[in-house]
Amino acid sequence: MVRLREVGFECVRCGVTFRSTKDLVACKVCGDGLQVTQDLSRMSYDVVKERWRSRPIGVWRYRELLPLNGGGEVSLNEGGTALLSVSVIGGSDPSVQAFVKNEGQNPTGSFKDRGMTVGVTRARSLDRRRVICASTGNTAASLAAYASRAGMECIVLVPSGGIARGKLAQAVFQGARVVGVRGSFDDAMNVVIEAAKRLDAYLLNSINPFRIEGQKTAAFEVFEQLGGRTPEWLVCPVGNGGNLAAYWKGFQELKAIGAIDRLPRLVGVQAEGAAPIADAIQRNLKEIVPVAKPVTVASAIRIGNPANWPKTLRAIRESGGLALKVPDSEILRAQEVLARREGIFVEPASAASVAGAMRLANEGTFDKSDRVVCVCTGHGLKDPESALRSYGESPAVDATVEAVVAAVEAAQ
Ligand SMILES: Cc1ncc(COP(=O)(O)O)c(C=O)c1O
Ligand SMILES: [Zn+2]
């Protein structure tokens, strides 16, 4: 049966430590987020390497660095997504080596599955029967799947009318009780912690430190897929900021066990109309200024008051990285270029990282031979409406060769 390892839980702001987090998602002293800490001083990459290589690529390959052990995971075989070399990002410098980490290949089509396999496994180890989250869509779709797999009841709060249809369909069909909340994701997030207590449900937003533990495995995969190297740059879309912070934790742990001696520079990319983290980095603020009414076509990152901002600001700054905000037009353009020229169909939020990397490439930010990894967080099929909006439906023609040839020639 699955058990909690010898780990601690540390506040990301004041550093207070807690031994257990049954329902704890925030520091009891200052109210900030918690992260898992593990004593890595006796762990060595040379020892774990062989064990990792004996297991298939994916989240649980890295079990020595996960907070749970003993088997009995709630899994759909998550992680193990491709790292694809792409040529559309390099700008004027073809020597830049750019890659897409294609997280849309996860079981429910987004990176959220990495965190949910660990988070729902933790819920099971606590004998919880009910789980809950607030979501811009992908978290809901993922939690619904893992809850089904574990035989748990699932409640998701989403901004009413504000999530992509594919994600809604996944959550509903996988048996979640979907509650549409009037307002934005931030409004749903504001009520979910208290609602979890009242409904006796285990909270699985990314403020839950077990989620981040699963998500950090993407950094381990990138390291292995680059042949045991650190990329110079890791570019990631930012909503609540959990994912970027998870990559940072992953790379730091690789350094702690002696697998790498250098860390990547992190680039957080937000949509222009929902960019409190990018603003804080660019204006060198200590704290974010929440955006009251976030707007962007990229509904997954339409977040004005990101819960994980302290971790995310710190990660970007510690890495010597930067943050960008890109307009919707650049996001949609990057989405299209990636699909047309590379055959990689991602949802708009995911294309934000590519848009950001393209901009940096054009500005000459990357050095020769830099390795730039863009994290593409979710599959394009999640949000077919936003994709079709640019093209519309093709008109039907008669089922004759002449009509088909005429239609193709007319379109050229
Ligand atoms: C496709 C996609 N990209 C990016 C994000 C942002 O991730 P985070 O909230 O961890 O910053 C989300 C979160 O919902 C998402 O669904
Ligand atoms: Zn604290």
Short mmCIF file of C-alpha atoms and ligand atoms in Angstrom, two decimals:
data_model
loop_
_atom_site.label_atom_id
_atom_site.label_comp_id
_atom_site.label_asym_id
_atom_site.label_seq_id
_atom_site.Cartn_x
_atom_site.Cartn_y
_atom_site.Cartn_z
CA MET A 1 0.00 0.00 0.00
CA VAL A 2 1.14 3.51 -0.73
CA ARG A 3 2.91 5.37 2.11
CA LEU A 4 4.28 8.82 2.79
CA ARG A 5 8.08 8.90 2.72
CA GLU A 6 10.26 10.69 5.25
CA VAL A 7 9.50 14.15 3.92
CA GLY A 8 8.77 17.53 5.43
CA PHE A 9 6.57 20.40 4.33
CA GLU A 10 8.09 23.84 4.26
CA CYS A 11 6.47 27.23 3.83
CA VAL A 12 7.79 28.87 0.67
CA ARG A 13 7.79 32.29 2.33
CA CYS A 14 8.67 32.04 6.04
CA GLY A 15 10.39 28.66 5.97
CA VAL A 16 8.42 27.13 8.86
CA THR A 17 8.28 23.37 8.53
CA PHE A 18 5.43 20.95 9.18
CA ARG A 19 5.67 17.20 9.47
CA SER A 20 2.38 16.33 7.87
CA THR A 21 -0.24 17.96 5.67
CA LYS A 22 -3.42 15.98 6.01
CA ASP A 23 -5.58 18.85 4.86
CA LEU A 24 -3.02 21.57 5.14
CA VAL A 25 -2.51 23.58 1.96
CA ALA A 26 -1.17 26.81 3.46
CA CYS A 27 1.33 27.76 6.15
CA LYS A 28 -0.34 28.10 9.54
CA VAL A 29 1.99 30.99 10.38
CA CYS A 30 1.94 33.27 7.34
CA GLY A 31 -0.67 31.70 5.08
CA ASP A 32 1.66 31.14 2.13
CA GLY A 33 2.14 27.96 0.12
CA LEU A 34 3.90 24.78 1.22
CA GLN A 35 6.36 22.60 -0.59
CA VAL A 36 7.65 19.12 0.03
CA THR A 37 11.22 18.85 1.28
CA GLN A 38 13.25 15.69 1.27
CA ASP A 39 16.76 15.06 2.56
CA LEU A 40 18.69 14.43 -0.66
CA SER A 41 22.13 14.52 0.92
CA ARG A 42 22.49 10.74 0.77
CA MET A 43 20.96 10.31 -2.64
CA SER A 44 23.25 10.16 -5.62
CA TYR A 45 22.42 10.28 -9.30
CA ASP A 46 24.91 7.51 -9.98
CA VAL A 47 22.84 5.20 -7.81
CA VAL A 48 19.31 6.17 -8.93
CA LYS A 49 20.25 6.41 -12.61
CA GLU A 50 20.32 2.66 -13.07
CA ARG A 51 16.98 2.24 -11.32
CA TRP A 52 15.40 4.97 -13.42
CA ARG A 53 16.65 3.35 -16.60
CA SER A 54 15.11 0.04 -15.61
CA ARG A 55 11.62 1.59 -15.55
CA PRO A 56 9.53 3.04 -18.39
CA ILE A 57 9.69 6.80 -18.84
CA GLY A 58 6.92 8.59 -16.97
CA VAL A 59 6.09 10.11 -13.60
CA TRP A 60 6.69 7.01 -11.43
CA ARG A 61 10.04 6.22 -13.03
CA TYR A 62 11.42 8.84 -10.63
CA ARG A 63 9.87 7.38 -7.49
CA GLU A 64 13.00 7.95 -5.39
CA LEU A 65 12.30 11.67 -5.67
CA LEU A 66 8.55 11.43 -5.08
CA PRO A 67 7.00 11.77 -1.61
CA LEU A 68 4.99 8.54 -1.83
CA ASN A 69 6.18 4.98 -2.15
CA GLY A 70 5.05 1.43 -1.71
CA GLY A 71 3.03 0.96 -4.92
CA GLY A 72 -0.74 1.25 -5.28
CA GLU A 73 -0.55 4.44 -7.30
CA VAL A 74 -3.63 5.84 -9.02
CA SER A 75 -2.15 5.99 -12.50
CA LEU A 76 -3.18 6.29 -16.14
CA ASN A 77 0.42 6.02 -17.33
CA GLU A 78 1.15 9.73 -17.32
CA GLY A 79 4.31 11.53 -18.40
CA GLY A 80 6.78 10.15 -20.91
CA THR A 81 5.77 12.87 -23.38
CA ALA A 82 7.91 13.63 -26.42
CA LEU A 83 10.59 16.28 -26.54
CA LEU A 84 10.41 17.34 -30.17
CA SER A 85 13.06 19.29 -31.99
CA VAL A 86 11.42 22.22 -33.86
CA SER A 87 12.72 24.69 -36.38
CA VAL A 88 10.10 27.42 -36.13
CA ILE A 89 11.52 29.14 -33.07
CA GLY A 90 15.12 29.94 -33.88
CA GLY A 91 14.43 33.29 -35.58
CA SER A 92 17.39 34.55 -37.52
CA ASP A 93 19.78 32.22 -35.69
CA PRO A 94 19.46 28.64 -36.93
CA SER A 95 22.07 27.44 -34.46
CA VAL A 96 19.58 27.79 -31.59
CA GLN A 97 18.32 24.33 -30.74
CA ALA A 98 14.65 24.64 -29.92
CA PHE A 99 12.38 21.91 -28.58
CA VAL A 100 8.75 21.46 -27.64
CA LYS A 101 7.92 19.34 -24.59
CA ASN A 102 4.60 18.09 -25.85
CA GLU A 103 2.54 17.69 -22.70
CA GLY A 104 -0.67 17.31 -24.69
CA GLN A 105 0.35 13.65 -25.00
CA ASN A 106 -0.64 12.98 -21.40
CA PRO A 107 -3.68 10.72 -20.76
CA THR A 108 -6.22 13.55 -20.49
CA GLY A 109 -4.32 15.81 -22.85
CA SER A 110 -2.47 18.13 -20.48
CA PHE A 111 0.42 18.31 -18.02
CA LYS A 112 -2.05 18.30 -15.14
CA ASP A 113 -2.01 14.49 -15.16
CA ARG A 114 1.52 14.45 -13.75
CA GLY A 115 0.34 16.21 -10.62
CA MET A 116 -2.96 14.39 -10.36
CA THR A 117 -1.47 10.91 -10.31
CA VAL A 118 0.49 11.91 -7.20
CA GLY A 119 -2.26 14.09 -5.70
CA VAL A 120 -5.03 11.52 -6.05
CA THR A 121 -2.70 8.78 -4.82
CA ARG A 122 -2.15 10.92 -1.74
CA ALA A 123 -5.94 11.34 -1.36
CA ARG A 124 -6.28 7.56 -1.49
CA SER A 125 -3.55 7.06 1.12
CA LEU A 126 -5.55 9.37 3.40
CA ASP A 127 -8.69 7.31 2.72
CA ARG A 128 -10.45 10.28 1.21
CA ARG A 129 -13.58 9.57 -0.80
CA ARG A 130 -14.13 13.00 -2.31
CA VAL A 131 -11.84 15.42 -4.15
CA ILE A 132 -12.37 18.99 -5.32
CA CYS A 133 -10.65 21.72 -7.34
CA ALA A 134 -11.27 25.07 -8.97
CA SER A 135 -10.19 25.03 -12.58
CA THR A 136 -9.84 26.81 -15.90
CA GLY A 137 -10.65 23.40 -17.42
CA ASN A 138 -7.62 21.12 -17.63
CA THR A 139 -7.32 20.55 -13.89
CA ALA A 140 -11.02 19.61 -13.86
CA ALA A 141 -10.62 17.18 -16.77
CA SER A 142 -7.61 15.57 -15.16
CA LEU A 143 -8.98 15.35 -11.63
CA ALA A 144 -12.22 13.86 -12.96
CA ALA A 145 -10.26 11.09 -14.70
CA TYR A 146 -8.05 10.20 -11.73
CA ALA A 147 -10.98 10.35 -9.31
CA SER A 148 -12.87 7.90 -11.54
CA ARG A 149 -9.87 5.63 -11.61
CA ALA A 150 -9.69 5.73 -7.81
CA GLY A 151 -13.44 5.35 -7.28
CA MET A 152 -13.75 8.79 -5.68
CA GLU A 153 -16.35 11.44 -6.00
CA CYS A 154 -15.14 14.55 -7.84
CA ILE A 155 -16.36 18.14 -7.60
CA VAL A 156 -15.00 20.86 -9.85
CA LEU A 157 -15.67 24.59 -9.76
CA VAL A 158 -15.23 26.35 -13.10
CA PRO A 159 -15.89 29.88 -14.31
CA SER A 160 -19.35 29.55 -15.81
CA GLY A 161 -19.13 29.77 -19.62
CA GLY A 162 -15.38 30.42 -19.34
CA ILE A 163 -13.78 27.06 -20.11
CA ALA A 164 -13.09 25.32 -23.40
CA ARG A 165 -15.74 22.81 -24.49
CA GLY A 166 -13.40 19.86 -24.81
CA LYS A 167 -12.36 20.19 -21.18
CA LEU A 168 -15.94 20.56 -20.01
CA ALA A 169 -16.92 17.45 -21.95
CA GLN A 170 -14.08 15.47 -20.34
CA ALA A 171 -15.00 16.54 -16.82
CA VAL A 172 -18.72 15.89 -17.22
CA PHE A 173 -18.31 12.58 -19.03
CA GLN A 174 -15.81 11.32 -16.48
CA GLY A 175 -18.44 11.80 -13.83
CA ALA A 176 -17.41 15.02 -12.09
CA ARG A 177 -20.02 17.22 -10.52
CA VAL A 178 -19.30 20.43 -12.42
CA VAL A 179 -20.36 23.61 -10.66
CA GLY A 180 -20.25 26.71 -12.87
CA VAL A 181 -19.42 29.74 -10.76
CA ARG A 182 -20.45 33.21 -11.89
CA GLY A 183 -17.24 35.17 -12.38
CA SER A 184 -13.68 34.29 -13.24
CA PHE A 185 -11.37 31.44 -12.22
CA ASP A 186 -10.14 33.71 -9.41
CA ASP A 187 -13.68 33.91 -8.01
CA ALA A 188 -13.93 30.10 -8.07
CA MET A 189 -10.51 29.85 -6.40
CA ASN A 190 -11.62 32.25 -3.67
CA VAL A 191 -14.34 29.88 -2.52
CA VAL A 192 -12.79 26.48 -3.12
CA ILE A 193 -10.70 26.20 0.07
CA GLU A 194 -13.67 26.85 2.34
CA ALA A 195 -15.97 24.75 0.14
CA ALA A 196 -13.50 21.85 0.46
CA LYS A 197 -13.74 22.00 4.25
CA ARG A 198 -17.52 22.20 4.26
CA LEU A 199 -17.88 19.38 1.76
CA ASP A 200 -15.20 17.22 3.39
CA ALA A 201 -13.37 17.04 0.09
CA TYR A 202 -9.61 16.78 -0.47
CA LEU A 203 -8.37 19.90 -2.27
CA LEU A 204 -6.34 19.30 -5.39
CA ASN A 205 -5.47 22.69 -6.78
CA SER A 206 -1.78 23.32 -7.42
CA ILE A 207 -1.43 24.86 -3.95
CA ASN A 208 -1.50 21.21 -2.88
CA PRO A 209 2.23 20.37 -2.64
CA PHE A 210 1.71 16.79 -3.90
CA ARG A 211 0.61 18.14 -7.28
CA ILE A 212 3.90 19.97 -7.71
CA GLU A 213 5.81 16.79 -6.85
CA GLY A 214 4.26 15.01 -9.81
CA GLN A 215 4.72 17.97 -12.11
CA LYS A 216 8.43 18.33 -11.36
CA THR A 217 9.05 15.00 -13.13
CA ALA A 218 8.75 16.83 -16.44
CA ALA A 219 12.11 18.44 -15.62
CA PHE A 220 13.64 14.98 -15.06
CA GLU A 221 12.35 13.86 -18.43
CA VAL A 222 13.70 16.94 -20.22
CA PHE A 223 17.10 16.30 -18.63
CA GLU A 224 17.12 12.67 -19.76
CA GLN A 225 15.72 13.45 -23.21
CA LEU A 226 18.50 15.97 -23.79
CA GLY A 227 21.00 13.21 -23.15
CA GLY A 228 21.68 14.14 -19.53
CA ARG A 229 21.93 17.89 -20.07
CA THR A 230 20.26 21.03 -18.76
CA PRO A 231 18.64 23.28 -21.34
CA GLU A 232 19.93 26.85 -21.23
CA TRP A 233 16.33 28.10 -21.31
CA LEU A 234 13.03 26.63 -20.15
CA VAL A 235 10.04 28.58 -21.44
CA CYS A 236 6.64 27.91 -19.90
CA PRO A 237 3.16 29.43 -19.97
CA VAL A 238 2.14 30.81 -16.58
CA GLY A 239 -1.35 30.90 -15.08
CA ASN A 240 -1.26 30.14 -11.37
CA GLY A 241 2.46 29.57 -11.70
CA GLY A 242 2.56 26.06 -10.27
CA ASN A 243 4.07 24.46 -13.33
CA LEU A 244 7.03 26.79 -13.71
CA ALA A 245 7.76 26.43 -9.99
CA ALA A 246 7.56 22.64 -10.41
CA TYR A 247 10.16 22.65 -13.20
CA TRP A 248 12.42 24.74 -11.02
CA LYS A 249 12.07 22.31 -8.12
CA GLY A 250 12.82 19.42 -10.46
CA PHE A 251 16.00 20.95 -11.83
CA GLN A 252 17.15 21.96 -8.36
CA GLU A 253 16.74 18.39 -7.17
CA LEU A 254 18.72 17.10 -10.15
CA LYS A 255 21.50 19.45 -9.07
CA ALA A 256 21.21 18.34 -5.46
CA ILE A 257 21.77 14.69 -6.39
CA GLY A 258 24.69 15.54 -8.65
CA ALA A 259 23.02 14.87 -12.00
CA ILE A 260 23.69 18.39 -13.30
CA ASP A 261 25.88 21.25 -12.22
CA ARG A 262 24.01 24.09 -13.91
CA LEU A 263 20.38 25.22 -13.80
CA PRO A 264 18.31 26.55 -16.69
CA ARG A 265 17.08 30.12 -16.94
CA LEU A 266 13.32 30.16 -16.63
CA VAL A 267 11.05 32.22 -18.84
CA GLY A 268 7.44 32.65 -17.71
CA VAL A 269 5.05 33.70 -20.45
CA GLN A 270 1.64 35.22 -19.79
CA ALA A 271 -1.08 36.62 -22.01
CA GLU A 272 -1.09 40.41 -22.12
CA GLY A 273 -4.56 40.69 -20.56
CA ALA A 274 -3.71 38.38 -17.64
CA ALA A 275 -0.10 39.09 -16.74
CA PRO A 276 0.34 39.91 -13.03
CA ILE A 277 3.49 37.76 -12.74
CA ALA A 278 5.13 39.12 -15.87
CA ASP A 279 4.31 42.64 -14.68
CA ALA A 280 5.85 42.04 -11.28
CA ILE A 281 9.05 40.67 -12.83
CA GLN A 282 9.33 43.42 -15.41
CA ARG A 283 8.66 46.18 -12.87
CA ASN A 284 10.78 44.49 -10.21
CA LEU A 285 7.93 44.42 -7.67
CA LYS A 286 8.09 42.41 -4.46
CA GLU A 287 4.46 41.33 -4.81
CA ILE A 288 2.06 40.96 -7.70
CA VAL A 289 -0.76 43.37 -8.38
CA PRO A 290 -3.78 41.18 -9.16
CA VAL A 291 -5.65 41.81 -12.41
CA ALA A 292 -9.33 42.26 -11.58
CA LYS A 293 -10.75 41.20 -14.95
CA PRO A 294 -8.28 39.01 -16.81
CA VAL A 295 -8.93 38.69 -20.54
CA THR A 296 -7.27 36.46 -23.14
CA VAL A 297 -8.23 33.92 -25.76
CA ALA A 298 -6.04 31.47 -23.82
CA SER A 299 -8.70 30.49 -21.28
CA ALA A 300 -6.36 28.09 -19.41
CA ILE A 301 -4.20 31.01 -18.28
CA ARG A 302 -6.99 33.55 -17.84
CA ILE A 303 -5.99 34.10 -14.22
CA GLY A 304 -5.68 37.49 -12.52
CA ASN A 305 -4.65 36.51 -9.01
CA PRO A 306 -2.32 33.51 -9.27
CA ALA A 307 -2.19 31.43 -6.11
CA ASN A 308 1.44 30.33 -6.55
CA TRP A 309 2.90 33.76 -7.29
CA PRO A 310 5.52 33.80 -4.47
CA LYS A 311 7.04 30.50 -5.64
CA THR A 312 6.92 31.57 -9.26
CA LEU A 313 8.47 35.00 -8.80
CA ARG A 314 11.20 33.46 -6.71
CA ALA A 315 11.90 30.70 -9.22
CA ILE A 316 12.19 33.12 -12.15
CA ARG A 317 14.45 35.47 -10.18
CA GLU A 318 16.68 32.76 -8.70
CA SER A 319 17.20 31.30 -12.16
CA GLY A 320 18.28 34.64 -13.63
CA GLY A 321 15.33 34.30 -15.95
CA LEU A 322 12.68 36.63 -17.25
CA ALA A 323 8.97 36.98 -17.86
CA LEU A 324 7.10 38.13 -20.92
CA LYS A 325 3.57 39.08 -21.82
CA VAL A 326 2.39 38.35 -25.30
CA PRO A 327 -0.77 39.61 -27.01
CA ASP A 328 -3.44 37.14 -28.11
CA SER A 329 -2.53 37.81 -31.75
CA GLU A 330 1.00 36.43 -31.15
CA ILE A 331 -0.37 33.44 -29.22
CA LEU A 332 -2.73 32.51 -32.05
CA ARG A 333 -0.03 33.05 -34.64
CA ALA A 334 2.37 30.78 -32.73
CA GLN A 335 -0.38 28.16 -32.37
CA GLU A 336 -0.94 28.23 -36.13
CA VAL A 337 2.73 28.14 -37.09
CA LEU A 338 3.37 25.21 -34.78
CA ALA A 339 0.47 23.29 -36.29
CA ARG A 340 1.17 24.18 -39.93
CA ARG A 341 4.93 23.89 -39.98
CA GLU A 342 5.60 21.24 -37.36
CA GLY A 343 2.36 19.23 -37.14
CA ILE A 344 2.00 19.97 -33.44
CA PHE A 345 -1.50 21.05 -32.45
CA VAL A 346 -1.60 22.71 -29.04
CA GLU A 347 -4.17 24.77 -27.23
CA PRO A 348 -3.76 28.57 -27.13
CA ALA A 349 -2.33 28.73 -23.58
CA SER A 350 0.38 26.26 -24.62
CA ALA A 351 1.26 28.32 -27.65
CA ALA A 352 2.07 31.22 -25.33
CA SER A 353 5.45 29.64 -24.55
CA VAL A 354 6.22 29.30 -28.25
CA ALA A 355 5.13 32.90 -28.89
CA GLY A 356 7.40 34.04 -26.08
CA ALA A 357 10.36 32.03 -27.36
CA MET A 358 9.84 33.34 -30.90
CA ARG A 359 9.94 36.86 -29.61
CA LEU A 360 13.13 36.27 -27.62
CA ALA A 361 14.74 34.61 -30.63
CA ASN A 362 13.89 37.59 -32.82
CA GLU A 363 15.30 39.96 -30.23
CA GLY A 364 18.55 37.98 -30.22
CA THR A 365 18.28 36.94 -26.56
CA PHE A 366 19.53 33.40 -27.13
CA ASP A 367 23.20 32.66 -27.61
CA LYS A 368 24.53 30.43 -30.34
CA SER A 369 23.81 26.73 -29.64
CA ASP A 370 21.55 27.49 -26.71
CA ARG A 371 19.04 24.74 -26.03
CA VAL A 372 15.58 26.26 -25.62
CA VAL A 373 12.76 24.06 -24.35
CA CYS A 374 9.21 25.36 -24.77
CA VAL A 375 6.67 23.62 -22.62
CA CYS A 376 3.43 23.07 -24.54
CA THR A 377 1.04 22.29 -21.74
CA GLY A 378 -2.15 21.07 -23.41
CA HIS A 379 -3.53 19.50 -26.60
CA GLY A 380 -5.19 21.56 -29.35
CA LEU A 381 -8.24 19.29 -29.33
CA LYS A 382 -9.13 20.69 -25.93
CA ASP A 383 -10.34 23.89 -27.51
CA PRO A 384 -11.55 23.21 -31.07
CA GLU A 385 -13.77 26.28 -31.06
CA SER A 386 -10.92 28.74 -30.71
CA ALA A 387 -9.05 26.94 -33.51
CA LEU A 388 -12.05 26.87 -35.85
CA ARG A 389 -12.86 30.50 -35.18
CA SER A 390 -9.88 31.45 -37.34
CA TYR A 391 -10.99 29.28 -40.26
CA GLY A 392 -14.69 28.52 -40.09
CA GLU A 393 -16.23 25.35 -41.51
CA SER A 394 -15.40 24.32 -45.10
CA PRO A 395 -18.48 24.43 -47.32
CA ALA A 396 -19.68 20.98 -48.53
CA VAL A 397 -19.46 20.05 -52.22
CA ASP A 398 -21.17 17.34 -54.27
CA ALA A 399 -19.60 13.89 -53.98
CA THR A 400 -18.10 13.98 -57.48
CA VAL A 401 -14.46 14.06 -58.58
CA GLU A 402 -15.12 17.28 -60.55
CA ALA A 403 -16.59 19.08 -57.55
CA VAL A 404 -13.72 17.98 -55.27
CA VAL A 405 -11.02 19.02 -57.75
CA ALA A 406 -12.79 22.34 -58.35
CA ALA A 407 -13.05 23.02 -54.61
CA VAL A 408 -9.33 22.30 -54.06
CA GLU A 409 -8.29 24.41 -57.03
CA ALA A 410 -10.53 27.28 -55.98
CA ALA A 411 -8.91 27.29 -52.56
CA GLN A 412 -5.37 27.61 -53.97
C1 LIG B 1 -2.94 24.31 -20.92
C2 LIG B 1 -2.47 25.04 -19.70
N1 LIG B 1 -1.35 25.74 -19.78
C3 LIG B 1 -0.86 26.41 -18.72
C4 LIG B 1 -1.53 26.43 -17.52
C5 LIG B 1 -0.96 27.21 -16.40
O1 LIG B 1 -0.34 26.42 -15.45
P1 LIG B 1 -0.05 26.99 -14.02
O2 LIG B 1 -1.38 27.39 -13.44
O3 LIG B 1 0.61 25.88 -13.29
O4 LIG B 1 0.84 28.18 -14.21
C6 LIG B 1 -2.72 25.73 -17.39
C7 LIG B 1 -3.47 25.75 -16.12
O5 LIG B 1 -4.65 25.55 -16.08
C8 LIG B 1 -3.20 25.01 -18.51
O6 LIG B 1 -4.34 24.29 -18.44
ZN ZN B 2 4.81 30.70 6.32
#
